[in-house]
mmCIF file of C-alpha atoms in Angstrom:
data_model
loop_
_atom_site.group_PDB
_atom_site.id
_atom_site.type_symbol
_atom_site.label_atom_id
_atom_site.label_comp_id
_atom_site.label_asym_id
_atom_site.label_seq_id
_atom_site.Cartn_x
_atom_site.Cartn_y
_atom_site.Cartn_z
ATOM 1 C CA UNK A 1 6.734 -8.952 12.891
ATOM 2 C CA UNK A 2 5.581 -11.565 15.411
ATOM 3 C CA UNK A 3 7.697 -14.694 15.718
ATOM 4 C CA UNK A 4 4.901 -16.748 14.143
ATOM 5 C CA UNK A 5 4.336 -14.369 11.250
ATOM 6 C CA UNK A 6 5.826 -14.163 7.752
ATOM 7 C CA UNK A 7 7.427 -11.528 5.541
ATOM 8 C CA UNK A 8 5.410 -9.290 3.263
ATOM 9 C CA UNK A 9 6.985 -10.983 0.241
ATOM 10 C CA UNK A 10 5.886 -14.432 1.438
ATOM 11 C CA UNK A 11 2.413 -13.075 2.246
ATOM 12 C CA UNK A 12 2.070 -11.678 -1.279
ATOM 13 C CA UNK A 13 3.037 -15.093 -2.660
ATOM 14 C CA UNK A 14 0.335 -16.749 -0.534
ATOM 15 C CA UNK A 15 -2.259 -14.156 -1.560
ATOM 16 C CA UNK A 16 -1.665 -15.112 -5.196
ATOM 17 C CA UNK A 17 -2.394 -18.815 -4.610
ATOM 18 C CA UNK A 18 -5.630 -20.392 -5.782
ATOM 19 C CA UNK A 19 -8.483 -21.147 -3.412
ATOM 20 C CA UNK A 20 -7.645 -24.850 -2.886
ATOM 21 C CA UNK A 21 -4.019 -24.099 -2.062
ATOM 22 C CA UNK A 22 -4.972 -21.264 0.310
ATOM 23 C CA UNK A 23 -7.483 -23.513 2.071
ATOM 24 C CA UNK A 24 -5.124 -26.471 2.460
ATOM 25 C CA UNK A 25 -2.265 -24.196 3.500
ATOM 26 C CA UNK A 26 -4.403 -22.442 6.099
ATOM 27 C CA UNK A 27 -5.322 -25.708 7.802
ATOM 28 C CA UNK A 28 -1.686 -26.874 7.691
ATOM 29 C CA UNK A 29 -0.434 -23.654 9.290
ATOM 30 C CA UNK A 30 -3.146 -23.670 11.961
ATOM 31 C CA UNK A 31 -2.278 -27.268 12.868
ATOM 32 C CA UNK A 32 1.473 -26.586 12.843
ATOM 33 C CA UNK A 33 1.420 -23.310 14.761
ATOM 34 C CA UNK A 34 -1.627 -23.891 16.916
ATOM 35 C CA UNK A 35 -3.158 -20.491 16.147
ATOM 36 C CA UNK A 36 -5.107 -18.511 13.577
ATOM 37 C CA UNK A 37 -5.675 -14.818 12.914
ATOM 38 C CA UNK A 38 -8.835 -12.729 12.762
ATOM 39 C CA UNK A 39 -9.259 -9.002 12.104
ATOM 40 C CA UNK A 40 -10.740 -6.392 14.411
ATOM 41 C CA UNK A 41 -10.080 -4.119 17.359
ATOM 42 C CA UNK A 42 -10.435 -4.399 21.113
ATOM 43 C CA UNK A 43 -14.246 -4.261 20.894
ATOM 44 C CA UNK A 44 -15.258 -5.871 17.608
ATOM 45 C CA UNK A 45 -14.159 -8.638 15.287
ATOM 46 C CA UNK A 46 -14.706 -8.388 11.534
ATOM 47 C CA UNK A 47 -17.570 -10.505 10.202
ATOM 48 C CA UNK A 48 -18.742 -10.623 6.597
ATOM 49 C CA UNK A 49 -21.698 -12.123 4.735
ATOM 50 C CA UNK A 50 -21.897 -14.304 1.691
ATOM 51 C CA UNK A 51 -24.444 -14.129 -1.132
ATOM 52 C CA UNK A 52 -26.908 -16.122 0.952
ATOM 53 C CA UNK A 53 -26.504 -13.618 3.801
ATOM 54 C CA UNK A 54 -24.780 -16.144 6.077
ATOM 55 C CA UNK A 55 -22.605 -14.560 8.775
ATOM 56 C CA UNK A 56 -18.979 -15.477 8.231
ATOM 57 C CA UNK A 57 -15.910 -15.074 10.401
ATOM 58 C CA UNK A 58 -12.898 -14.562 8.127
ATOM 59 C CA UNK A 59 -9.702 -16.244 9.341
ATOM 60 C CA UNK A 60 -6.134 -16.137 8.058
ATOM 61 C CA UNK A 61 -3.060 -18.297 8.695
ATOM 62 C CA UNK A 62 -0.759 -15.304 9.334
ATOM 63 C CA UNK A 63 -1.079 -11.723 10.564
ATOM 64 C CA UNK A 64 0.648 -10.307 7.486
ATOM 65 C CA UNK A 65 -1.890 -11.704 5.018
ATOM 66 C CA UNK A 66 -4.741 -10.429 7.209
ATOM 67 C CA UNK A 67 -3.042 -7.015 7.306
ATOM 68 C CA UNK A 68 -2.567 -6.867 3.536
ATOM 69 C CA UNK A 69 -6.268 -7.624 3.056
ATOM 70 C CA UNK A 70 -7.684 -5.243 5.654
ATOM 71 C CA UNK A 71 -5.231 -2.576 6.763
ATOM 72 C CA UNK A 72 -6.473 0.929 6.290
ATOM 73 C CA UNK A 73 -10.156 -0.017 6.140
ATOM 74 C CA UNK A 74 -10.918 1.139 9.694
ATOM 75 C CA UNK A 75 -8.568 2.997 12.045
ATOM 76 C CA UNK A 76 -7.473 0.962 15.033
ATOM 77 C CA UNK A 77 -8.217 -2.446 13.533
ATOM 78 C CA UNK A 78 -5.448 -5.022 13.392
ATOM 79 C CA UNK A 79 -4.726 -8.735 13.140
ATOM 80 C CA UNK A 80 -5.581 -10.632 16.329
ATOM 81 C CA UNK A 81 -3.931 -13.964 17.123
ATOM 82 C CA UNK A 82 -6.259 -16.619 18.519
ATOM 83 C CA UNK A 83 -4.691 -19.797 19.927
ATOM 84 C CA UNK A 84 -6.401 -22.831 18.388
ATOM 85 C CA UNK A 85 -7.312 -24.296 21.795
ATOM 86 C CA UNK A 86 -9.092 -21.044 22.715
ATOM 87 C CA UNK A 87 -10.779 -20.882 19.307
ATOM 88 C CA UNK A 88 -12.139 -24.415 19.657
ATOM 89 C CA UNK A 89 -13.213 -24.068 23.279
ATOM 90 C CA UNK A 90 -14.553 -20.494 23.375
ATOM 91 C CA UNK A 91 -15.060 -19.150 19.860
ATOM 92 C CA UNK A 92 -16.757 -22.114 18.168
ATOM 93 C CA UNK A 93 -19.589 -22.307 20.734
ATOM 94 C CA UNK A 94 -20.187 -18.563 20.339
ATOM 95 C CA UNK A 95 -20.110 -18.825 16.539
ATOM 96 C CA UNK A 96 -22.625 -21.649 16.798
ATOM 97 C CA UNK A 97 -24.927 -19.455 18.898
ATOM 98 C CA UNK A 98 -24.543 -16.695 16.312
ATOM 99 C CA UNK A 99 -25.250 -19.161 13.461
ATOM 100 C CA UNK A 100 -21.997 -18.208 11.739
ATOM 101 C CA UNK A 101 -19.654 -20.156 9.495
ATOM 102 C CA UNK A 102 -15.948 -19.627 8.828
ATOM 103 C CA UNK A 103 -14.505 -17.934 5.740
ATOM 104 C CA UNK A 104 -11.044 -19.318 5.031
ATOM 105 C CA UNK A 105 -8.300 -16.904 3.891
ATOM 106 C CA UNK A 106 -10.319 -14.317 1.932
ATOM 107 C CA UNK A 107 -8.455 -12.416 -0.779
ATOM 108 C CA UNK A 108 -10.084 -9.354 -2.318
ATOM 109 C CA UNK A 109 -13.377 -10.361 -0.698
ATOM 110 C CA UNK A 110 -13.263 -13.829 -2.274
ATOM 111 C CA UNK A 111 -13.078 -16.655 0.262
ATOM 112 C CA UNK A 112 -10.828 -19.603 -0.427
ATOM 113 C CA UNK A 113 -13.583 -21.682 1.161
ATOM 114 C CA UNK A 114 -16.502 -21.381 3.540
ATOM 115 C CA UNK A 115 -16.696 -24.152 6.103
ATOM 116 C CA UNK A 116 -19.221 -24.982 8.765
ATOM 117 C CA UNK A 117 -18.060 -25.138 12.346
ATOM 118 C CA UNK A 118 -18.244 -28.948 12.260
ATOM 119 C CA UNK A 119 -16.119 -29.029 9.080
ATOM 120 C CA UNK A 120 -13.573 -26.703 10.664
ATOM 121 C CA UNK A 121 -13.402 -28.830 13.811
ATOM 122 C CA UNK A 122 -12.982 -32.065 11.824
ATOM 123 C CA UNK A 123 -10.249 -30.608 9.625
ATOM 124 C CA UNK A 124 -8.134 -29.338 12.516
ATOM 125 C CA UNK A 125 -8.738 -32.232 14.918
ATOM 126 C CA UNK A 126 -6.920 -34.980 12.967
ATOM 127 C CA UNK A 127 -3.942 -32.663 12.469
ATOM 128 C CA UNK A 128 -3.810 -31.904 16.198
ATOM 129 C CA UNK A 129 -3.892 -35.570 17.174
ATOM 130 C CA UNK A 130 -1.527 -37.407 14.838
ATOM 131 C CA UNK A 131 -1.638 -41.177 14.989
#
C-alpha cells in the first residue's frame, strides 16, 4: 500500500457513502494530499461515457477505492497517481481538447458527480490557496 493510500476496510467504508459525501470527500483528499488517482495502464487511461455520450475521466481519492472498482476488468491495468499540479497543468488542457468532463469517485458505474473542467478547477483552487 502506498504511503498516501488507505486500507481495504476504509476503502469499503468510503465506497458505501452517498454521492454528496463521496464528492466532498474526494475534493478534500485531493486538496490535502495534492494528488488524485485514475485507472489504466502504461498506454491508456480509462474513460467512460454518460447517458448523453459525454466522455468522462473517472477519478478517485485513493488507489484502493479505484482498485476495488476496477481490478480484474483488464489485465495489466492499475491505479495511477497523478499529482494535482500535473493534473491541472497537463491533463486539464488535454481533457479540454478532448471535450471531456470529470466523473468523481464512481461506484458500481454510478458517479458521485460529474463536473466540468472549470468546476473541477474552481473546487480545488480555493483549497490549494487558503486565505
